[in-house]
Coordinates of C-alpha atoms in Angstrom, one line a residue:
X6 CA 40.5 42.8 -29.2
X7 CA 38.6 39.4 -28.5
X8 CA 35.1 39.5 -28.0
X9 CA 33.0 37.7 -25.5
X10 CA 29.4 36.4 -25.3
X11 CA 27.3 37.3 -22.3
X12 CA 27.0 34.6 -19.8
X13 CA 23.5 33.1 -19.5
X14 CA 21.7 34.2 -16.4
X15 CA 20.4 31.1 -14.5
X16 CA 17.2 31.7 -13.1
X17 CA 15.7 30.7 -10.0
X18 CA 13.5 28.2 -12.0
X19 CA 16.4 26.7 -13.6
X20 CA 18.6 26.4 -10.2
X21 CA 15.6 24.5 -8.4
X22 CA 15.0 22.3 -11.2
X23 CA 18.2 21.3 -11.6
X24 CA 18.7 20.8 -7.5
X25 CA 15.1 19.4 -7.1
X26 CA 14.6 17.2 -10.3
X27 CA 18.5 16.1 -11.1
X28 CA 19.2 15.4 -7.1
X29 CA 17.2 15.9 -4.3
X30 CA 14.2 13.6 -5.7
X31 CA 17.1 10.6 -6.8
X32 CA 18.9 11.0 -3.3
X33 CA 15.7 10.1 -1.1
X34 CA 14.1 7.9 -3.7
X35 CA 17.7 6.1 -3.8
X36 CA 20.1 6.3 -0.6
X37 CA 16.9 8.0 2.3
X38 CA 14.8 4.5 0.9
X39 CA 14.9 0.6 2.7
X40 CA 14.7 -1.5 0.4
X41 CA 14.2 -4.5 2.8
X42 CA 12.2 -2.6 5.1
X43 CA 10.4 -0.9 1.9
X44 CA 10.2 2.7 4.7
X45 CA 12.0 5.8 4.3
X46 CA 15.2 6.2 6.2
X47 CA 14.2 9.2 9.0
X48 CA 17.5 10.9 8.4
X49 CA 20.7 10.7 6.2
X50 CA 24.3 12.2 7.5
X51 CA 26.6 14.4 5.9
X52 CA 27.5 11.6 2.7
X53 CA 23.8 10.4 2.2
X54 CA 24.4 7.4 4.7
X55 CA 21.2 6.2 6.9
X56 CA 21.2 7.4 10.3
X57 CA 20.0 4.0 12.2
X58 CA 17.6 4.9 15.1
X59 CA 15.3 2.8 17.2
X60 CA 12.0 3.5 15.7
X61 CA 10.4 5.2 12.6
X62 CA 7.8 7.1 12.8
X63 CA 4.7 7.3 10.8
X64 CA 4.2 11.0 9.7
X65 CA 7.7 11.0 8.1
X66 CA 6.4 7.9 6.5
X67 CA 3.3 9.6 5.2
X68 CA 5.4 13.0 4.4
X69 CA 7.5 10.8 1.9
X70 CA 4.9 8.9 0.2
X71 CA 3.1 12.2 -0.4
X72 CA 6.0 13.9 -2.0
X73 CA 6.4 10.9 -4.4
X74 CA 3.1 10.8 -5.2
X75 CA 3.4 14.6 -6.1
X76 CA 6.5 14.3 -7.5
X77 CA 4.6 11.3 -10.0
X78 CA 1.6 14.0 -10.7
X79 CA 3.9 16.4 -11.7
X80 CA 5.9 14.4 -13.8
X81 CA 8.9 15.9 -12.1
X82 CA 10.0 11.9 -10.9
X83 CA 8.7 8.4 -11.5
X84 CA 8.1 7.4 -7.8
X85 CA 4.6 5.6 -8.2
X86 CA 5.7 2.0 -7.3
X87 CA 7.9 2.7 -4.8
X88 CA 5.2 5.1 -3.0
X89 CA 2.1 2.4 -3.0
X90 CA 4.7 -0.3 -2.0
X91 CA 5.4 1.9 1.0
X92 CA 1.9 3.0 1.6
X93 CA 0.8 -0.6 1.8
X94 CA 3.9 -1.6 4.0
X95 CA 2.9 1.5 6.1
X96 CA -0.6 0.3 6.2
X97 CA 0.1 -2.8 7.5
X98 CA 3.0 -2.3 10.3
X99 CA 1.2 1.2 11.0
X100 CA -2.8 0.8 11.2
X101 CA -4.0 -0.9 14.2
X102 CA -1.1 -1.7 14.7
X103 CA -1.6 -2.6 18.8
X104 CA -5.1 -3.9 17.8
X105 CA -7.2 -0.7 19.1
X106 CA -7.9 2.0 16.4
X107 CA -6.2 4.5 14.6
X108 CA -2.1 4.2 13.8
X109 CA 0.7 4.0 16.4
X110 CA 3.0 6.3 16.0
X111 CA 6.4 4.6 15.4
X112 CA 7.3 1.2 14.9
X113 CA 10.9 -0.1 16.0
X114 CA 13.0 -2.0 13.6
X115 CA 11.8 -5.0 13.5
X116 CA 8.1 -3.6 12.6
X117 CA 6.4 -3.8 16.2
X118 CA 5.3 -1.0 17.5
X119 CA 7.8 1.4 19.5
X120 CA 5.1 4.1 20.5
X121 CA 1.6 3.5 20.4
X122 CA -0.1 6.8 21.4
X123 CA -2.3 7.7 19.0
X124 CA -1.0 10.9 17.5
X125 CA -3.2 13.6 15.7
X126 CA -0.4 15.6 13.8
X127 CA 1.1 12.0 12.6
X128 CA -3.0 10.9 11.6
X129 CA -3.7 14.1 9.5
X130 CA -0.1 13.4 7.2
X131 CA -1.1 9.6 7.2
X132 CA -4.6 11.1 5.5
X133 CA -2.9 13.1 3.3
X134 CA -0.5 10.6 2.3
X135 CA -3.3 9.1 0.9
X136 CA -5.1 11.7 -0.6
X137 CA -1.9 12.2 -2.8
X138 CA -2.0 8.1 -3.1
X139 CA -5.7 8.4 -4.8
X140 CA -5.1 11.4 -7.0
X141 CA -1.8 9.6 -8.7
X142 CA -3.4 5.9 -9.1
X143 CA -7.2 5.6 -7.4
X144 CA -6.8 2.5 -5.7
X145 CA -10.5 1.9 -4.3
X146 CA -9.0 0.4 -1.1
X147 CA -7.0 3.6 -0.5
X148 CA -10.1 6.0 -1.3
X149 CA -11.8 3.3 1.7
X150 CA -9.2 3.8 3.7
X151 CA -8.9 7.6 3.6
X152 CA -12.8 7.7 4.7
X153 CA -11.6 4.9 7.5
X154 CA -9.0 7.3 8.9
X155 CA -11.0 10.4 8.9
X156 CA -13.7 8.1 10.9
X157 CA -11.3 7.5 13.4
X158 CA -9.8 10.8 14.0
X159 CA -13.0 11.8 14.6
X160 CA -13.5 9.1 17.1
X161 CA -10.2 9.5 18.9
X162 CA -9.5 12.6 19.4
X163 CA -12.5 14.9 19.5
X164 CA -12.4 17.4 22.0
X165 CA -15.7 18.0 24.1
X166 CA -15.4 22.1 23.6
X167 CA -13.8 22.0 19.6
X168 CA -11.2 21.1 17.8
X169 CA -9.7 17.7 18.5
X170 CA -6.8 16.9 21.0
X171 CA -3.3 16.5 19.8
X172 CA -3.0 13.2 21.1
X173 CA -3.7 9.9 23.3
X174 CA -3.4 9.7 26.3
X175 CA -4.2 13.5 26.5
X176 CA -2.5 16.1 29.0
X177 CA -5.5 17.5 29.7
X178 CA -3.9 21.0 29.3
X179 CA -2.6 22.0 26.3
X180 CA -3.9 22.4 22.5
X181 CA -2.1 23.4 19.5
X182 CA -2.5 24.7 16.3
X183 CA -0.3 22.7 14.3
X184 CA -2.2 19.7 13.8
X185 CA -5.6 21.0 13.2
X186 CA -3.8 22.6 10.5
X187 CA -2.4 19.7 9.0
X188 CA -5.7 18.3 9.5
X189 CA -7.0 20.6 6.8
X190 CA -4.4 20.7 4.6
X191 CA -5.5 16.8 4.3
X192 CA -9.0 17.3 4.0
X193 CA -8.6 19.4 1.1
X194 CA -6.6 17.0 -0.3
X195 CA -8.4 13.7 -0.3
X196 CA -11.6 16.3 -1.1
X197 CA -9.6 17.5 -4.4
X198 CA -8.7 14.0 -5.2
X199 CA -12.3 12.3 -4.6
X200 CA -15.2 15.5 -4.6
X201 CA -16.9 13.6 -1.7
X202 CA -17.7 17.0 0.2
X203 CA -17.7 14.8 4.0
X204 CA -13.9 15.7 4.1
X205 CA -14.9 19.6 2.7
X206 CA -17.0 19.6 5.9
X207 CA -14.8 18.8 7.8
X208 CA -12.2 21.1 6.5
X209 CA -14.9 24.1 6.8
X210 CA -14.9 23.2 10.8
X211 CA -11.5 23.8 11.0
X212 CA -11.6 27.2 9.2
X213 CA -14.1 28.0 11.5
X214 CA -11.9 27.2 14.4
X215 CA -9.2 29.3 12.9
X216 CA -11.6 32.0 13.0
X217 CA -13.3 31.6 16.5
X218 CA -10.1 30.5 18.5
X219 CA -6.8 29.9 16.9
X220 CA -6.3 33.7 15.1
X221 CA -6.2 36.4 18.3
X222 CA -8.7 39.3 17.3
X223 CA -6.5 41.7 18.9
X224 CA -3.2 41.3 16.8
X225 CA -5.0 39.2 14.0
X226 CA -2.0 36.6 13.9
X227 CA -2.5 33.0 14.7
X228 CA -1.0 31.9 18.0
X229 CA 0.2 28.5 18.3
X230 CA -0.6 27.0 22.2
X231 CA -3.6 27.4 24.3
X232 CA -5.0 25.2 27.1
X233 CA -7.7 22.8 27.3
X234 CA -10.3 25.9 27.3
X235 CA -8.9 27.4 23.8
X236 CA -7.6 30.4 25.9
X237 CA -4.0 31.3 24.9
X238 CA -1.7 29.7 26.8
X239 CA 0.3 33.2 28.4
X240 CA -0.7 36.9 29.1
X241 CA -1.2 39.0 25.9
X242 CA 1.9 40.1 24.1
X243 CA 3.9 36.8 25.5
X244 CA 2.3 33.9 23.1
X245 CA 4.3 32.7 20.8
X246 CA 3.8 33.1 16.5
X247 CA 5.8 31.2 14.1
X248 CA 6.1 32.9 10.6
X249 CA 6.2 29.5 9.1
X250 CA 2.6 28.7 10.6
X251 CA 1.8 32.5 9.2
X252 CA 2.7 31.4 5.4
X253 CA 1.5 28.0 5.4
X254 CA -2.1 29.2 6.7
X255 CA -2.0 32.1 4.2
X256 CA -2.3 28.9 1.9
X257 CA -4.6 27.2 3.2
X258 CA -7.5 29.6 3.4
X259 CA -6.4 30.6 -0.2
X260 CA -6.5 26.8 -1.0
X261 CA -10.6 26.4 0.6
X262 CA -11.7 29.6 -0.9
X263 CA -10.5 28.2 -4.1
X264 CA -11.9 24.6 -3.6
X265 CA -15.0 25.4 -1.6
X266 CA -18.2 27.2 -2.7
X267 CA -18.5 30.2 0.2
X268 CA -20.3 33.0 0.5
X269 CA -18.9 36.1 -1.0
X270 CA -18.9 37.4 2.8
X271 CA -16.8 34.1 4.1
X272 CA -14.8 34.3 0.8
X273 CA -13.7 37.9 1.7
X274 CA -12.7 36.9 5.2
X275 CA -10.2 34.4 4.1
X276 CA -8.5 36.6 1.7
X277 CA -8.3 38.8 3.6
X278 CA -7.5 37.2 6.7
X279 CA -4.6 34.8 4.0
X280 CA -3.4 38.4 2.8
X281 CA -2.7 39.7 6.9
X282 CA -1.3 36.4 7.9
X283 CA 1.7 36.9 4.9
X284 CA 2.1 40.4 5.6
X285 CA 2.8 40.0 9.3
X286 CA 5.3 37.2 8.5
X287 CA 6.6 38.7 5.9
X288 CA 7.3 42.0 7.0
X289 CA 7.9 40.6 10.4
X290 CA 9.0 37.5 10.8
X291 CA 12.0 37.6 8.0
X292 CA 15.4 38.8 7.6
X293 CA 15.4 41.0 4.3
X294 CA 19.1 41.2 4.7
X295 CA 19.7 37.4 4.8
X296 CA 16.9 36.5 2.9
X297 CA 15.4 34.1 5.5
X298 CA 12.5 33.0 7.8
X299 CA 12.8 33.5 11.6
X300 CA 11.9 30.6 13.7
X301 CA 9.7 32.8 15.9
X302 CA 8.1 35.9 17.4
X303 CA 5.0 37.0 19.6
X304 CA 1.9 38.5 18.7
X305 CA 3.4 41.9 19.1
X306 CA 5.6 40.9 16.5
X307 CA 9.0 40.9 18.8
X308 CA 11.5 38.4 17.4
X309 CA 12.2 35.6 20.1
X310 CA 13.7 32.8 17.8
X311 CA 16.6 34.3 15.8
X312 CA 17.8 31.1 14.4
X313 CA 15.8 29.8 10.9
X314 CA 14.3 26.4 10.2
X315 CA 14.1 25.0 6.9
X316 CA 10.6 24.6 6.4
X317 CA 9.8 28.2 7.2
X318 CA 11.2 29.2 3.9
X319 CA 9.7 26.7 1.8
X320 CA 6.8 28.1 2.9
X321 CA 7.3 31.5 2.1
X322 CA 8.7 30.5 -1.2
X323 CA 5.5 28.7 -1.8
X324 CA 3.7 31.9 -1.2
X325 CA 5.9 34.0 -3.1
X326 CA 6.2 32.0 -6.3
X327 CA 2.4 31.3 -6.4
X328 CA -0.7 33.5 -7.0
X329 CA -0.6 36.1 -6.8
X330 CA 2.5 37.0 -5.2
X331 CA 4.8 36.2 -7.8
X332 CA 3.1 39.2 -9.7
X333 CA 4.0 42.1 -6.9
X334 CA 7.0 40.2 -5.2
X335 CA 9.0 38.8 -7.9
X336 CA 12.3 40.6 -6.9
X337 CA 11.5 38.8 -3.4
X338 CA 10.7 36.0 -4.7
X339 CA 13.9 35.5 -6.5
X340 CA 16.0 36.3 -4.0
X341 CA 14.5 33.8 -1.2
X342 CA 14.5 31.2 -3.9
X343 CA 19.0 31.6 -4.4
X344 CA 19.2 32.7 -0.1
X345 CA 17.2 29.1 0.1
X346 CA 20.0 27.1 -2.4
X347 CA 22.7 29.0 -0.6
X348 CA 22.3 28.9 3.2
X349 CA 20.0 25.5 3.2
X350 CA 21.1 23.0 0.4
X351 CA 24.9 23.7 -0.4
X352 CA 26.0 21.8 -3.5
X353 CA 28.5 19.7 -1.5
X354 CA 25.3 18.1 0.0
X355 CA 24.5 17.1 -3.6
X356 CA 20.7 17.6 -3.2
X357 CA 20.7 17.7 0.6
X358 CA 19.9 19.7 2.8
X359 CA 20.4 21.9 6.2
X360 CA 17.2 22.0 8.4
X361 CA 18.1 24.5 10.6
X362 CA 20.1 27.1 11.1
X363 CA 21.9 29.7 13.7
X364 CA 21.5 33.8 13.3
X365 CA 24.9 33.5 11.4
X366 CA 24.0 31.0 9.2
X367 CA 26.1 28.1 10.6
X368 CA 24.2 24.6 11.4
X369 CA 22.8 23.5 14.4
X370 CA 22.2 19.9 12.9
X371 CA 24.7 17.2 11.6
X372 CA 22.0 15.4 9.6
X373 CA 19.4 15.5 7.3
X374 CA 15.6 14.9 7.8
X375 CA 13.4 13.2 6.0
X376 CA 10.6 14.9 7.3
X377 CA 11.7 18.4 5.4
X378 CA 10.9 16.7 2.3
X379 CA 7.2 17.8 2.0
X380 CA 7.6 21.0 2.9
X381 CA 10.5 21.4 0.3
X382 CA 8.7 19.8 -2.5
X383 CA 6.0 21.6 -1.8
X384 CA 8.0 25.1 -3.0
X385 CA 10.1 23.6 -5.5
X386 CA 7.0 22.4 -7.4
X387 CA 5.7 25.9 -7.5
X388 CA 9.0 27.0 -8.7
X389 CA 10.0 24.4 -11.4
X390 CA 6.6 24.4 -12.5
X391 CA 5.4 27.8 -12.9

């Protein structure tokens, strides 16, 4: 009779660091990086090869620096050099780039510009590019920039009735969430990386426009599109919710509670309001039998959008492996964090990924973006770290 010892159990926090630190940060910083061009590549195939297309733009850009820059905080990956080389080659194709104000928002291969509309979702990641950029080296020209594009957003796209418009030219019709919550998410992080409360003020605008337009009182969930008024754009019951945008707001008002100095009555509304957001998505927006993120649903919480992208379940994981979720959900947790390493980054893809996905789990993408990146990183430093 032979006898045999148990094999070790590998744990979430082992599989990510292993996928995360070992391959996923080497690939990008390695094979998804220009070396000539000092940018990010916007996509990589199948066998880590650069996708060539006809113009980059600048939030994937600004994604990329800012997960370097983490990644350098953390000590997870040395990526400091090759981050401020890109953030100053970004800087310069980027910024002005037409000669009005504010950054274009792609540049074609030979580093003139390809779009020049000025772009508010693609601003609020070049901002938090840099906030990430001050907090890992402090460059005084970067802390002056950061306060040079926060200038500008306000004096390009602020709408006459709140909020800002998502871009220029403007529609004159439609407002979104999105960027006014990417917006904040910067602002609290060049405010964590510098204490100059102008960018908390800002940030505390933006909360209140969560709470005065972009969160329906009826169904308490954040809806995604309204018109130039900040009425939703269809009939109650019809507008659409994205889980994803669910989580990563969760986040965020836990993230200003934390950082700003609120009343104990403003400080209860954003817990609670964080807590409602994740339990909606959670217990509607997923697939407890897969293990995965819907792509999206209405207000009345029917599913419309069977199919799951990537970045949805980072940002669950994020919740689920932080505070204080990964005290009552750690069974959950788990389990998202091995359906994530599964379904979305196969080891044949040898730290790639899938970005999104059918209802049976098959690809509906024959490449891999860039752009996931910060959202990924984003979970997998909650998890590796924790």
């Amino acid at each position: 009779m032979t006898s045999s010892t148990p094999q070790q159990v590998r744990t979430p926090q082992t599989l990510w660091r292993e996928w995360l630190v070992d391959k996923a940060l080497p690939l990008w910083r390695e094979a998804g990086f220009d070396t000539k061009r000092r940018l990010f590549h916007e996509r990589l195939d199948w066998q880590a090869g650069p996708v060539r297309l006809g113009a980059l733009r600048l939030m994937v850009q600004a994604r990329q620096i800012a997960t370097y820059c983490r990644a350098t905080i953390d000590t997870l990956h040395d990526g400091m050099d090759q981050a401020l080389t890109c953030l100053d080659t970004v800087e310069a194709l980027y910024h002005r780039g037409d000669g009005s104000a504010g950054w274009v928002f792609s540049v074609n291969p030979e580093g003139r510009p390809a779009s020049t509309k000025r772009d508010l979702y693609a601003h609020a990641f070049i901002l938090f590019a840099y906030g990430w950029a001050i907090r890992m080296a402090d460059r005084p020209e970067d802390r002056k920039m950061a306060r040079l594009i926060a200038e500008e957003i306000d004096l390009i796209f602020t709408a006459p009735n709140e909020g800002y418009l998502d871009s220029i030219p403007d529609s004159g019709t439609l407002r979104s969430q999105n960027p006014h919550m990417h917006l904040l998410e910067a602002y609290l992080a060049v405010f964590e990386a510098t204490g100059d409360a102008f960018y908390l003020e800002r940030a505390r605008k933006l909360i209140d426009l969560a709470r005065t337009r972009l969160i329906d009182r009826s169904s308490g969930l954040l809806l995604e599109f309204f018109d130039y008024r900040w009425t939703p754009l269809k009939a109650g019951g019809q507008n659409q919710v994205q889980p994803g945008h669910l989580f990563e707001w969760s986040w965020l008002l836990r993230d200003y509670a934390r950082l700003s100095r609120c009343d104990e009555a403003d400080r209860s509304w954003l817990l609670e309001t964080a807590e409602g957001l994740f339990r909606a998505g959670f217990v509607s927006g997923c697939d407890m039998s897969t293990s995965r993120v819907y792509d999206s649903m209405t207000e009345n919480r029917v599913i419309t959008g069977h199919a799951s992208r990537i970045w949805a379940q980072t940002e669950l994981l994020r919740l689920l492996h932080g505070a204080p979720y990964s005290m009552t959900h750690g069974n959950e947790a788990d389990r998202f964090a091995h359906g994530f390493l599964e379904r979305f980054a196969p080891e044949r893809l040898n730290g790639g990924w899938i970005d999104h996905i059918d209802a049976n789990g098959e690809p509906l993408v024959d490449y891999m973006p860039a752009s996931s990146f910060y959202h990924i990183y984003g979970a997998g430093r909650q998890i590796v770290l924790k």
